[in-house]
């Protein structure tokens, strides 16, 4: 069983930045595909970014150039650096891990972008 725990959310002004973290339990983190999704109020959950075990990264068009996903296998942690935040980035951000064909989810961290 894998547990994912997100942190780093909060209230930030438009144009601001945050770094979200997701700490994973277990010993297989280095071979897992890790990702971030988000769900805005009244909307469906959507893909944000993904990083494969080899380091390849993928982003939703809406966040390209503003968000950066990275991982530290020594710390079993995946990060999402979010810059140039916009009000429409307001959402609960969820960490996702794909381990041997099984998806795991964290409980999310809330990011609110407002002046």
XYZ file of N, CA and C in Angstrom:
345
model
N 0.844 -1.192 0.000
C 0.000 0.000 0.000
C 0.879 1.241 0.000
N 0.562 2.174 -0.861
C 1.316 3.413 -0.988
C 0.482 4.552 -0.433
N 1.093 5.391 0.362
C 0.414 6.590 0.849
C 1.113 7.819 0.286
N 0.298 8.754 -0.186
C 0.803 9.999 -0.742
C 0.254 11.160 0.075
N 1.127 12.036 0.516
C 0.716 13.158 1.359
C 1.221 14.456 0.748
N 0.263 15.303 0.353
C 0.604 16.577 -0.248
C 0.755 17.665 0.817
N 1.531 18.667 0.483
C 1.671 19.843 1.335
C 2.101 21.024 0.478
N 2.027 22.222 1.056
C 2.532 23.404 0.370
C 1.484 24.322 -0.208
N 0.225 23.929 -0.137
C -0.823 24.799 -0.650
C -1.040 26.003 0.256
N -1.861 26.928 -0.229
C -2.160 28.111 0.560
C -2.796 29.195 -0.262
N -2.888 30.367 0.332
C -3.451 31.542 -0.325
C -2.306 32.372 -0.896
N -2.407 32.705 -2.163
C -1.358 33.470 -2.825
C -1.996 34.482 -3.764
N -1.352 35.612 -3.929
C -1.866 36.643 -4.833
C -1.581 36.284 -6.284
N -2.376 36.802 -7.193
C -2.075 36.590 -8.617
C -0.642 36.999 -8.942
N 0.021 36.161 -9.727
C 1.419 36.384 -10.061
C 2.386 35.749 -9.098
N 1.880 35.225 -7.998
C 2.727 34.627 -6.980
C 3.138 33.202 -7.312
N 3.879 32.615 -6.376
C 4.420 31.263 -6.565
C 4.234 30.428 -5.308
N 4.219 29.138 -5.513
C 4.200 28.161 -4.429
C 4.994 26.951 -4.887
N 5.446 26.167 -3.910
C 6.006 24.858 -4.234
C 5.205 23.809 -3.480
N 4.547 22.961 -4.248
C 3.790 21.861 -3.682
C 4.694 20.639 -3.578
N 4.505 19.885 -2.507
C 5.279 18.671 -2.293
C 4.345 17.491 -2.093
N 4.818 16.332 -2.480
C 4.068 15.100 -2.261
C 5.052 14.045 -1.783
N 4.893 13.643 -0.534
C 5.759 12.626 0.042
C 5.094 11.266 -0.073
N 5.849 10.293 -0.566
C 5.322 8.957 -0.802
C 5.947 7.951 0.150
N 5.129 7.017 0.599
C 5.647 5.930 1.417
C 6.103 4.789 0.520
N 6.821 3.849 1.083
C 7.198 2.668 0.334
C 8.550 2.768 -0.336
N 8.956 1.649 -0.935
C 10.306 1.540 -1.471
C 10.382 1.584 -2.991
N 9.243 1.737 -3.654
C 9.228 1.661 -5.111
C 9.078 3.019 -5.784
N 9.272 4.086 -5.024
C 9.021 5.426 -5.575
C 9.852 5.695 -6.816
N 11.082 5.252 -6.817
C 11.978 5.613 -7.924
C 11.523 5.058 -9.270
N 10.707 4.023 -9.273
C 10.241 3.444 -10.530
C 8.802 3.811 -10.841
N 8.201 4.629 -9.999
C 6.810 5.023 -10.205
C 6.712 6.252 -11.103
N 5.629 6.309 -11.852
C 5.281 7.529 -12.576
C 4.453 8.390 -11.638
N 4.879 9.614 -11.438
C 4.212 10.494 -10.488
C 3.585 11.671 -11.226
N 2.459 12.129 -10.714
C 1.781 13.221 -11.391
C 1.022 14.120 -10.434
N 0.583 15.220 -10.986
C -0.268 16.172 -10.276
C -1.533 16.403 -11.091
N -2.643 16.418 -10.394
C -3.936 16.747 -10.978
C -4.538 17.850 -10.112
N -5.571 18.481 -10.632
C -6.256 19.500 -9.826
C -7.747 19.482 -10.116
N -8.488 19.943 -9.130
C -9.938 20.020 -9.278
C -10.400 21.358 -8.737
N -10.902 22.183 -9.638
C -11.438 23.480 -9.266
C -12.886 23.317 -8.816
N -13.390 24.270 -8.042
C -14.781 24.183 -7.570
C -15.753 24.037 -8.733
N -16.601 23.029 -8.649
C -17.609 22.828 -9.671
C -17.115 22.230 -10.965
N -15.845 21.824 -10.997
C -15.286 21.260 -12.227
C -14.737 19.859 -11.980
N -14.473 19.150 -13.071
C -13.907 17.820 -12.960
C -12.400 17.909 -12.701
N -11.884 16.834 -12.131
C -10.446 16.757 -11.908
C -9.727 16.729 -13.264
N -8.615 17.471 -13.365
C -7.883 17.538 -14.624
C -6.397 17.307 -14.416
N -5.775 16.810 -15.450
C -4.334 16.556 -15.453
C -3.569 17.874 -15.443
N -2.487 17.906 -14.668
C -1.630 19.080 -14.620
C -0.237 18.756 -15.157
N 0.410 17.757 -14.557
C 1.782 17.429 -14.957
C 2.107 16.004 -14.546
N 3.112 15.434 -15.224
C 3.520 14.063 -14.941
C 5.019 13.952 -15.131
N 5.648 13.121 -14.308
C 7.069 12.846 -14.470
C 7.283 11.344 -14.370
N 7.996 10.814 -15.368
C 8.259 9.387 -15.400
C 9.521 9.067 -14.606
N 9.745 7.792 -14.382
C 10.891 7.381 -13.573
C 12.209 7.826 -14.195
N 12.227 7.921 -15.505
C 13.448 8.335 -16.184
C 13.642 9.838 -16.243
N 12.631 10.569 -15.773
C 12.731 12.024 -15.724
C 11.959 12.765 -16.797
N 11.407 12.055 -17.765
C 10.598 12.738 -18.784
C 9.390 13.396 -18.140
N 9.075 14.593 -18.600
C 7.967 15.347 -18.019
C 6.941 15.727 -19.082
N 5.710 15.879 -18.635
C 4.601 16.242 -19.511
C 3.709 17.220 -18.755
N 3.149 18.183 -19.501
C 2.342 19.222 -18.865
C 1.053 19.459 -19.648
N 0.040 19.877 -18.918
C -1.158 20.387 -19.564
C -0.814 21.706 -20.241
N -1.453 21.979 -21.359
C -1.169 23.213 -22.094
C -1.378 24.448 -21.222
N -2.354 24.381 -20.343
C -2.708 25.541 -19.525
C -1.632 25.928 -18.518
N -0.676 25.033 -18.240
C 0.341 25.326 -17.234
C 1.757 25.338 -17.806
N 1.910 24.999 -19.067
C 3.246 24.976 -19.674
C 3.923 26.336 -19.538
N 5.178 26.300 -19.134
C 5.943 27.531 -18.975
C 5.765 28.190 -17.617
N 4.784 27.735 -16.852
C 4.540 28.316 -15.519
C 4.775 27.313 -14.399
N 4.480 26.046 -14.652
C 4.613 25.001 -13.631
C 5.778 24.080 -14.008
N 6.456 23.577 -12.980
C 7.547 22.635 -13.201
C 7.421 21.481 -12.222
N 7.396 20.272 -12.756
C 7.355 19.079 -11.912
C 8.763 18.509 -11.811
N 9.094 18.023 -10.621
C 10.408 17.417 -10.407
C 10.265 16.355 -9.328
N 11.309 15.560 -9.184
C 11.265 14.502 -8.185
C 12.628 14.344 -7.523
N 12.596 13.915 -6.281
C 13.810 13.590 -5.531
C 13.630 12.174 -5.013
N 14.214 11.230 -5.711
C 14.023 9.823 -5.347
C 14.631 9.493 -3.986
N 15.651 10.216 -3.588
C 16.260 9.969 -2.275
C 15.304 10.336 -1.145
N 14.397 11.268 -1.431
C 13.436 11.716 -0.419
C 12.031 11.183 -0.671
N 11.874 10.346 -1.703
C 10.537 9.827 -2.040
C 9.523 10.962 -2.180
N 9.923 12.016 -2.854
C 9.088 13.203 -2.942
C 9.035 13.732 -4.378
N 7.848 14.136 -4.769
C 7.656 14.810 -6.045
C 7.183 16.232 -5.748
N 7.653 17.159 -6.551
C 7.357 18.571 -6.341
C 6.621 19.157 -7.541
N 5.871 20.212 -7.274
C 5.290 20.997 -8.351
C 5.540 22.462 -8.013
N 6.448 23.065 -8.750
C 6.701 24.495 -8.616
C 5.697 25.231 -9.467
N 4.892 26.071 -8.847
C 3.843 26.782 -9.574
C 4.144 28.272 -9.511
N 4.360 28.844 -10.679
C 4.709 30.261 -10.792
C 3.654 31.007 -11.599
N 3.715 32.323 -11.518
C 2.806 33.181 -12.292
C 1.359 32.736 -12.129
N 0.977 32.525 -10.900
C -0.346 31.965 -10.628
C -1.457 32.916 -11.040
N -2.530 32.319 -11.507
C -3.716 33.053 -11.951
C -4.914 32.619 -11.110
N -5.924 33.447 -11.030
C -7.110 33.040 -10.260
C -7.681 31.706 -10.737
N -7.570 31.434 -12.015
C -8.112 30.171 -12.544
C -7.276 28.963 -12.159
N -6.151 29.165 -11.513
C -5.370 28.046 -10.981
C -5.888 27.602 -9.624
N -6.829 28.332 -9.077
C -7.413 27.953 -7.801
C -8.048 26.577 -7.892
N -7.618 25.675 -7.006
C -8.094 24.297 -7.056
C -7.480 23.513 -5.901
N -8.013 22.338 -5.693
C -7.331 21.355 -4.847
C -6.388 20.578 -5.752
N -5.145 20.530 -5.373
C -4.119 19.843 -6.156
C -3.847 18.478 -5.530
N -3.950 17.455 -6.368
C -3.796 16.074 -5.913
C -2.539 15.455 -6.510
N -1.851 14.719 -5.677
C -0.711 13.931 -6.125
C -1.203 12.559 -6.557
N -0.601 12.036 -7.608
C -0.991 10.747 -8.170
C 0.269 9.926 -8.412
N 0.200 8.659 -8.081
C 1.333 7.776 -8.322
C 0.881 6.500 -9.003
N 1.612 6.105 -10.036
C 1.328 4.851 -10.740
C 2.429 3.858 -10.398
N 2.056 2.858 -9.619
C 2.989 1.838 -9.152
C 2.529 0.489 -9.702
N 3.289 -0.091 -10.602
C 2.990 -1.438 -11.129
C 1.539 -1.567 -11.560
N 1.068 -0.574 -12.276
C -0.270 -0.632 -12.828
C -1.378 -0.197 -11.891
N -1.046 0.186 -10.694
C -2.041 0.621 -9.721
C -1.853 2.106 -9.449
N -2.980 2.833 -9.493
C -2.949 4.261 -9.223
C -3.252 4.530 -7.753
N -2.487 5.440 -7.186
C -2.714 5.899 -5.823
C -2.897 7.408 -5.841
N -3.699 7.876 -4.881
C -3.992 9.299 -4.809
C -3.763 9.814 -3.402
N -3.305 11.048 -3.317
C -3.278 11.747 -2.045
C -4.615 12.418 -1.780
N -4.701 13.086 -0.642
C -5.961 13.729 -0.270
C -6.046 15.165 -0.757
N -4.955 15.685 -1.271
C -4.988 17.003 -1.878
C -4.527 18.132 -0.978
N -4.113 19.215 -1.640
C -3.756 20.443 -0.945
C -4.377 21.610 -1.711
N -4.978 22.533 -0.984
C -5.742 23.612 -1.602
C -4.837 24.781 -1.948
N -4.952 25.214 -3.188
C -4.285 26.426 -3.652
C -5.355 27.439 -4.017
N -5.282 28.596 -3.383
C -6.230 29.662 -3.659
C -5.467 30.883 -4.150
N -5.818 31.337 -5.345
C -5.158 32.498 -5.933
C -6.163 33.646 -5.934
N -5.876 34.632 -5.108
C -6.821 35.740 -4.952
C -6.101 36.955 -4.389
N -6.577 38.121 -4.792
C -6.025 39.351 -4.254
C -6.856 39.838 -3.071
